[in-house]
Structures are given as C-alpha cells and as structure tokens.
PDB file of C-alpha atoms in Angstrom:
ATOM      1  CA  UNK Q 205      21.204  22.590  63.494  1.00  0.00           C
ATOM      2  CA  UNK Q 206      24.089  24.989  63.184  1.00  0.00           C
ATOM      3  CA  UNK Q 207      23.338  27.364  60.890  1.00  0.00           C
ATOM      4  CA  UNK Q 208      26.992  26.868  59.250  1.00  0.00           C
ATOM      5  CA  UNK Q 209      25.130  23.529  57.186  1.00  0.00           C
ATOM      6  CA  UNK Q 210      21.954  24.646  55.910  1.00  0.00           C
ATOM      7  CA  UNK Q 211      21.649  24.929  52.172  1.00  0.00           C
ATOM      8  CA  UNK Q 212      19.090  25.641  50.780  1.00  0.00           C
ATOM      9  CA  UNK Q 213      17.544  25.089  46.449  1.00  0.00           C
ATOM     10  CA  UNK Q 214      18.880  28.460  45.723  1.00  0.00           C
ATOM     11  CA  UNK Q 215      22.449  27.515  47.160  1.00  0.00           C
ATOM     12  CA  UNK Q 216      21.606  24.238  44.890  1.00  0.00           C
ATOM     13  CA  UNK Q 217      20.097  24.682  41.420  1.00  0.00           C
ATOM     14  CA  UNK Q 218      23.652  27.881  41.987  1.00  0.00           C
ATOM     15  CA  UNK Q 219      26.421  24.152  42.318  1.00  0.00           C
ATOM     16  CA  UNK Q 220      24.591  22.313  39.773  1.00  0.00           C
ATOM     17  CA  UNK Q 221      24.537  25.495  37.174  1.00  0.00           C
ATOM     18  CA  UNK Q 222      28.298  26.263  37.897  1.00  0.00           C
ATOM     19  CA  UNK Q 223      28.283  22.143  37.442  1.00  0.00           C
ATOM     20  CA  UNK Q 224      26.581  21.941  34.574  1.00  0.00           C
ATOM     21  CA  UNK Q 225      28.604  25.277  32.382  1.00  0.00           C
ATOM     22  CA  UNK Q 226      32.251  23.658  33.182  1.00  0.00           C
ATOM     23  CA  UNK Q 227      31.695  20.675  31.450  1.00  0.00           C
ATOM     24  CA  UNK Q 228      28.927  21.529  29.255  1.00  0.00           C
ATOM     25  CA  UNK Q 229      27.277  18.550  30.758  1.00  0.00           C
ATOM     26  CA  UNK Q 230      23.836  18.109  32.510  1.00  0.00           C
ATOM     27  CA  UNK Q 231      23.768  16.761  36.077  1.00  0.00           C
ATOM     28  CA  UNK Q 232      21.821  13.784  34.904  1.00  0.00           C
ATOM     29  CA  UNK Q 233      24.886  13.767  32.178  1.00  0.00           C
ATOM     30  CA  UNK Q 234      26.722  13.659  34.761  1.00  0.00           C
ATOM     31  CA  UNK Q 235      25.361  11.511  36.932  1.00  0.00           C
ATOM     32  CA  UNK Q 236      24.738   8.647  34.532  1.00  0.00           C
ATOM     33  CA  UNK Q 237      28.486   9.334  33.469  1.00  0.00           C
ATOM     34  CA  UNK Q 238      29.593   8.596  37.211  1.00  0.00           C
ATOM     35  CA  UNK Q 239      27.355   5.620  37.451  1.00  0.00           C
ATOM     36  CA  UNK Q 240      29.580   4.091  34.331  1.00  0.00           C
ATOM     37  CA  UNK Q 241      33.016   4.544  35.466  1.00  0.00           C
ATOM     38  CA  UNK Q 242      31.790   3.037  39.361  1.00  0.00           C
ATOM     39  CA  UNK Q 243      30.833  -0.487  36.650  1.00  0.00           C
ATOM     40  CA  UNK Q 244      33.401  -0.468  35.416  1.00  0.00           C
ATOM     41  CA  UNK Q 245      35.683   0.204  38.898  1.00  0.00           C
ATOM     42  CA  UNK Q 246      33.321  -2.471  40.046  1.00  0.00           C
ATOM     43  CA  UNK Q 247      34.146  -4.942  37.359  1.00  0.00           C
ATOM     44  CA  UNK Q 248      38.130  -5.038  38.305  1.00  0.00           C
ATOM     45  CA  UNK Q 249      38.550  -4.668  41.889  1.00  0.00           C
ATOM     46  CA  UNK Q 250      35.222  -6.898  42.770  1.00  0.00           C
ATOM     47  CA  UNK Q 251      33.220  -5.921  46.167  1.00  0.00           C
ATOM     48  CA  UNK Q 252      36.074  -8.338  47.964  1.00  0.00           C
ATOM     49  CA  UNK Q 253      38.402  -6.036  48.627  1.00  0.00           C
ATOM     50  CA  UNK Q 254      35.727  -3.402  50.793  1.00  0.00           C
ATOM     51  CA  UNK Q 255      36.470  -5.744  53.331  1.00  0.00           C
ATOM     52  CA  UNK Q 256      37.761  -4.933  56.415  1.00  0.00           C
ATOM     53  CA  UNK Q 257      40.393  -7.271  58.112  1.00  0.00           C
ATOM     54  CA  UNK Q 258      39.569  -7.120  61.635  1.00  0.00           C
ATOM     55  CA  UNK Q 259      36.496  -5.743  63.070  1.00  0.00           C
ATOM     56  CA  UNK Q 260      36.462  -2.755  65.536  1.00  0.00           C
ATOM     57  CA  UNK Q 261      36.025  -4.637  68.451  1.00  0.00           C
ATOM     58  CA  UNK Q 262      39.632  -6.038  67.686  1.00  0.00           C
ATOM     59  CA  UNK Q 263      41.127  -2.636  66.949  1.00  0.00           C
ATOM     60  CA  UNK Q 264      40.099  -1.176  69.749  1.00  0.00           C
ATOM     61  CA  UNK Q 265      41.463  -3.843  71.781  1.00  0.00           C
ATOM     62  CA  UNK Q 266      45.148  -3.955  70.361  1.00  0.00           C
ATOM     63  CA  UNK Q 267      45.092  -0.303  70.875  1.00  0.00           C
ATOM     64  CA  UNK Q 268      44.071  -0.238  74.373  1.00  0.00           C
ATOM     65  CA  UNK Q 269      46.826  -2.870  74.336  1.00  0.00           C
ATOM     66  CA  UNK Q 270      49.531  -1.347  72.938  1.00  0.00           C
ATOM     67  CA  UNK Q 271      48.264   2.177  75.222  1.00  0.00           C
ATOM     68  CA  UNK Q 272      48.609  -0.639  78.298  1.00  0.00           C
ATOM     69  CA  UNK Q 273      52.161  -1.043  77.309  1.00  0.00           C
ATOM     70  CA  UNK Q 274      53.607   1.982  76.268  1.00  0.00           C
ATOM     71  CA  UNK Q 275      51.649   4.506  79.005  1.00  0.00           C
ATOM     72  CA  UNK Q 276      54.135   5.222  81.153  1.00  0.00           C
ATOM     73  CA  UNK Q 277      56.973   4.450  79.094  1.00  0.00           C
ATOM     74  CA  UNK Q 278      60.346   6.589  79.011  1.00  0.00           C
ATOM     75  CA  UNK Q 279      62.012   6.886  75.303  1.00  0.00           C
ATOM     76  CA  UNK Q 280      65.043   4.140  75.668  1.00  0.00           C
ATOM     77  CA  UNK Q 281      62.581   1.460  77.426  1.00  0.00           C
ATOM     78  CA  UNK Q 282      60.316   1.876  73.871  1.00  0.00           C
ATOM     79  CA  UNK Q 283      63.159   2.013  71.838  1.00  0.00           C
ATOM     80  CA  UNK Q 284      64.065  -1.636  73.836  1.00  0.00           C
ATOM     81  CA  UNK Q 285      60.848  -2.990  73.497  1.00  0.00           C
ATOM     82  CA  UNK Q 286      60.849  -1.808  69.293  1.00  0.00           C
ATOM     83  CA  UNK Q 287      64.595  -3.305  68.932  1.00  0.00           C
ATOM     84  CA  UNK Q 288      62.969  -6.931  71.021  1.00  0.00           C
ATOM     85  CA  UNK Q 289      59.998  -7.515  68.474  1.00  0.00           C
ATOM     86  CA  UNK Q 290      60.694  -5.656  65.753  1.00  0.00           C
ATOM     87  CA  UNK Q 291      63.936  -6.322  63.511  1.00  0.00           C
ATOM     88  CA  UNK Q 292      65.322  -2.928  64.075  1.00  0.00           C
ATOM     89  CA  UNK Q 293      67.708  -0.759  65.560  1.00  0.00           C
ATOM     90  CA  UNK Q 294      66.868   3.416  66.685  1.00  0.00           C
ATOM     91  CA  UNK Q 295      68.964   5.817  69.091  1.00  0.00           C
ATOM     92  CA  UNK Q 296      67.621   9.430  69.627  1.00  0.00           C
ATOM     93  CA  UNK Q 297      69.791  12.029  70.980  1.00  0.00           C
ATOM     94  CA  UNK Q 298      71.682  15.369  71.535  1.00  0.00           C
ATOM     95  CA  UNK Q 299      74.523  17.681  71.219  1.00  0.00           C
ATOM     96  CA  UNK Q 300      74.484  21.059  73.026  1.00  0.00           C
ATOM     97  CA  UNK Q 301      77.824  23.168  71.698  1.00  0.00           C
ATOM     98  CA  UNK Q 302      78.121  27.059  72.835  1.00  0.00           C
ATOM     99  CA  UNK Q 303      78.965  29.486  70.449  1.00  0.00           C
ATOM    100  CA  UNK Q 304      80.073  33.324  70.235  1.00  0.00           C
ATOM    101  CA  UNK Q 305      78.234  34.587  67.185  1.00  0.00           C
ATOM    102  CA  UNK Q 306      78.949  37.860  65.553  1.00  0.00           C
ATOM    103  CA  UNK Q 307      77.159  39.468  63.526  1.00  0.00           C
ATOM    104  CA  UNK Q 308      77.698  39.942  59.367  1.00  0.00           C
ATOM    105  CA  UNK Q 309      79.712  36.518  59.696  1.00  0.00           C
ATOM    106  CA  UNK Q 310      79.724  32.692  58.458  1.00  0.00           C
ATOM    107  CA  UNK Q 311      80.165  30.187  61.023  1.00  0.00           C
ATOM    108  CA  UNK Q 312      80.550  26.500  60.920  1.00  0.00           C
ATOM    109  CA  UNK Q 313      81.557  23.789  63.502  1.00  0.00           C
ATOM    110  CA  UNK Q 314      80.955  19.998  62.993  1.00  0.00           C
ATOM    111  CA  UNK Q 315      80.106  17.619  65.616  1.00  0.00           C
ATOM    112  CA  UNK Q 316      82.751  14.152  64.885  1.00  0.00           C
ATOM    113  CA  UNK Q 317      81.633  10.351  65.728  1.00  0.00           C
ATOM    114  CA  UNK Q 318      78.558  11.652  67.411  1.00  0.00           C
ATOM    115  CA  UNK Q 319      77.494   7.835  67.616  1.00  0.00           C
ATOM    116  CA  UNK Q 320      78.322   5.172  66.250  1.00  0.00           C
ATOM    117  CA  UNK Q 321      76.422   3.081  64.156  1.00  0.00           C
ATOM    118  CA  UNK Q 322      77.570  -0.892  64.445  1.00  0.00           C
ATOM    119  CA  UNK Q 323      78.592  -2.404  61.122  1.00  0.00           C
ATOM    120  CA  UNK Q 324      75.448  -5.102  61.390  1.00  0.00           C
ATOM    121  CA  UNK Q 325      72.765  -2.199  60.691  1.00  0.00           C
ATOM    122  CA  UNK Q 326      71.347  -2.075  57.533  1.00  0.00           C
ATOM    123  CA  UNK Q 327      69.607   0.897  55.622  1.00  0.00           C
ATOM    124  CA  UNK Q 328      70.426   3.068  58.521  1.00  0.00           C
ATOM    125  CA  UNK Q 329      67.679   6.913  57.848  1.00  0.00           C
ATOM    126  CA  UNK Q 330      69.179   9.323  59.872  1.00  0.00           C
ATOM    127  CA  UNK Q 331      66.974  12.603  60.896  1.00  0.00           C
ATOM    128  CA  UNK Q 332      68.886  16.255  61.999  1.00  0.00           C
ATOM    129  CA  UNK Q 333      67.691  18.507  63.074  1.00  0.00           C
ATOM    130  CA  UNK Q 334      68.971  21.750  64.980  1.00  0.00           C
ATOM    131  CA  UNK Q 335      66.859  24.077  66.816  1.00  0.00           C
ATOM    132  CA  UNK Q 336      69.526  27.206  66.359  1.00  0.00           C
ATOM    133  CA  UNK Q 337      70.427  28.304  69.293  1.00  0.00           C
ATOM    134  CA  UNK Q 338      66.501  30.237  69.153  1.00  0.00           C
ATOM    135  CA  UNK Q 339      68.156  32.861  67.001  1.00  0.00           C
ATOM    136  CA  UNK Q 340      67.016  33.932  63.315  1.00  0.00           C
ATOM    137  CA  UNK Q 341      70.237  34.243  60.520  1.00  0.00           C
ATOM    138  CA  UNK Q 342      69.679  34.783  56.960  1.00  0.00           C
ATOM    139  CA  UNK Q 343      70.667  31.061  56.443  1.00  0.00           C
ATOM    140  CA  UNK Q 344      70.814  28.458  58.912  1.00  0.00           C
ATOM    141  CA  UNK Q 345      72.286  25.452  57.539  1.00  0.00           C
ATOM    142  CA  UNK Q 346      73.242  21.022  58.557  1.00  0.00           C
ATOM    143  CA  UNK Q 347      74.211  18.322  57.319  1.00  0.00           C
ATOM    144  CA  UNK Q 348      74.827  14.859  57.922  1.00  0.00           C
ATOM    145  CA  UNK Q 349      76.986  11.534  56.389  1.00  0.00           C
ATOM    146  CA  UNK Q 350      78.680   8.926  58.049  1.00  0.00           C
ATOM    147  CA  UNK Q 351      82.288   8.356  57.858  1.00  0.00           C
ATOM    148  CA  UNK Q 352      83.420   4.552  59.043  1.00  0.00           C
ATOM    149  CA  UNK Q 353      80.181   3.846  61.169  1.00  0.00           C
ATOM    150  CA  UNK Q 354      80.077   7.277  62.466  1.00  0.00           C
ATOM    151  CA  UNK Q 355      77.666   9.807  62.063  1.00  0.00           C
ATOM    152  CA  UNK Q 356      79.251  13.004  61.886  1.00  0.00           C
ATOM    153  CA  UNK Q 357      76.953  16.489  61.319  1.00  0.00           C
ATOM    154  CA  UNK Q 358      78.054  19.424  59.854  1.00  0.00           C
ATOM    155  CA  UNK Q 359      76.727  22.918  60.834  1.00  0.00           C
ATOM    156  CA  UNK Q 360      76.572  26.218  58.847  1.00  0.00           C
ATOM    157  CA  UNK Q 361      74.737  30.006  59.827  1.00  0.00           C
ATOM    158  CA  UNK Q 362      75.366  33.217  57.600  1.00  0.00           C
ATOM    159  CA  UNK Q 363      74.548  36.490  60.847  1.00  0.00           C
ATOM    160  CA  UNK Q 364      72.299  39.187  60.592  1.00  0.00           C
ATOM    161  CA  UNK Q 365      72.945  42.836  62.312  1.00  0.00           C
ATOM    162  CA  UNK Q 366      70.562  41.151  65.109  1.00  0.00           C
ATOM    163  CA  UNK Q 367      72.453  37.972  65.359  1.00  0.00           C
ATOM    164  CA  UNK Q 368      74.763  39.291  67.552  1.00  0.00           C
ATOM    165  CA  UNK Q 369      75.932  36.927  71.169  1.00  0.00           C
ATOM    166  CA  UNK Q 370      76.307  33.278  72.705  1.00  0.00           C
ATOM    167  CA  UNK Q 371      73.992  31.492  71.513  1.00  0.00           C
ATOM    168  CA  UNK Q 372      73.003  27.474  72.382  1.00  0.00           C
ATOM    169  CA  UNK Q 373      72.482  25.152  70.234  1.00  0.00           C
ATOM    170  CA  UNK Q 374      70.643  21.812  69.640  1.00  0.00           C
ATOM    171  CA  UNK Q 375      71.071  18.938  67.332  1.00  0.00           C
ATOM    172  CA  UNK Q 376      68.818  16.281  68.158  1.00  0.00           C
ATOM    173  CA  UNK Q 377      69.184  13.527  65.864  1.00  0.00           C
ATOM    174  CA  UNK Q 378      67.538  10.135  65.038  1.00  0.00           C
ATOM    175  CA  UNK Q 379      68.507   7.113  63.310  1.00  0.00           C
ATOM    176  CA  UNK Q 380      66.467   4.035  62.524  1.00  0.00           C
ATOM    177  CA  UNK Q 381      68.532   1.231  61.260  1.00  0.00           C
ATOM    178  CA  UNK Q 382      67.422  -2.430  59.396  1.00  0.00           C
ATOM    179  CA  UNK Q 383      68.619  -5.565  62.558  1.00  0.00           C
ATOM    180  CA  UNK Q 384      70.782  -7.443  60.342  1.00  0.00           C
ATOM    181  CA  UNK Q 385      72.508  -8.560  63.358  1.00  0.00           C
ATOM    182  CA  UNK Q 386      71.833  -8.572  66.519  1.00  0.00           C
ATOM    183  CA  UNK Q 387      72.964  -5.355  68.884  1.00  0.00           C
ATOM    184  CA  UNK Q 388      72.073  -1.733  69.082  1.00  0.00           C
ATOM    185  CA  UNK Q 389      72.821   1.445  67.739  1.00  0.00           C
ATOM    186  CA  UNK Q 390      75.739   3.249  70.549  1.00  0.00           C
TER     187      UNK Q 390
END
C-alpha cells in the first residue's frame, strides 16, 4: 500500500468536521439527504438506463478490428476509407510561405484558393492553424473564409524588436463536410 493512500482516523474526522461546518449538518443528516436524492433519481431514471449495450468482449473485438484496419494506413488511406464508409468528406493539407520579416512592423499575407469545396459538400467544419515560423510576435492571427467554394486563409503578424529575419510559415487546414452528393474535397 502506498503511503499516500493511508488515511488516519484523525484525517477522516477532520474531513467530516469540515463537511459539517460547511453545511451545518451532521454526517448522518448528509447521508440521509443523499439517500433521498438517490431514491428520487432512481424513480425518474430507472435501473434500465444503467445497463451497458455491449459486453467487454464485444468492445475488445471492435477495437481489435479497428486496429487491424487502421494499423498501417496513411492519412489519405484513412480519409478515403472514411469517405466510403460514412457520409463525410475530409481534406487535410498545408501551405508554406517564406517571408522576410522586419522588426516592429505589421505583415499581412493570404493564400487564395487553397482548396475547393465541391457544391455537394454541406455543413463544412474548417480548422486552420499556423506555426508562425517557430517565433513569437506581439500579435499573430489567422482567419479563413470560403469564397465561391474556395478556401482563403488570411494571416497577420505584428513583430517585436527581435523578430527580423526570413521565416518559413506553415499553415495547416482540416476540412470535414457532409457528403450530400458524392465526390471529394479537392
């Protein structure tokens, strides 16, 4: 048994006393109130709600099957499999930009038409992030918008005194959309 797991009678009494001081109730009164709440919840929910739908063996079998499917797959293979299996389309990509950065300056740049979302993709979720060339700035922002089914990513940085130099910025994007008519995000 670990020494951190050992509790003394004095520790337990101190906890009980602290609980009683906070609520003004004895431990017995608190237990009785808790038992009443549990009884009320059981009458609302019922015992059937607590039963699992699958056994542990079924869960293990499912996980083993998923492991055998995805074990040695590339990202593009997994995306292709997901697109066939579920009504989802996904696109993961990155855009790299080399930029000469000056001290105490605001820099803007954008990437137009990074990728095209087909018209049969509905409810797209778009995630965009940038590594900012591995540097820190006074301010760094990345925004995106979809114009005519094309993804546009805008960047802005405000540099500090020690920011100058040529930086390589990598912007990553992930698009997940509902496939309402077939096709892939290209």
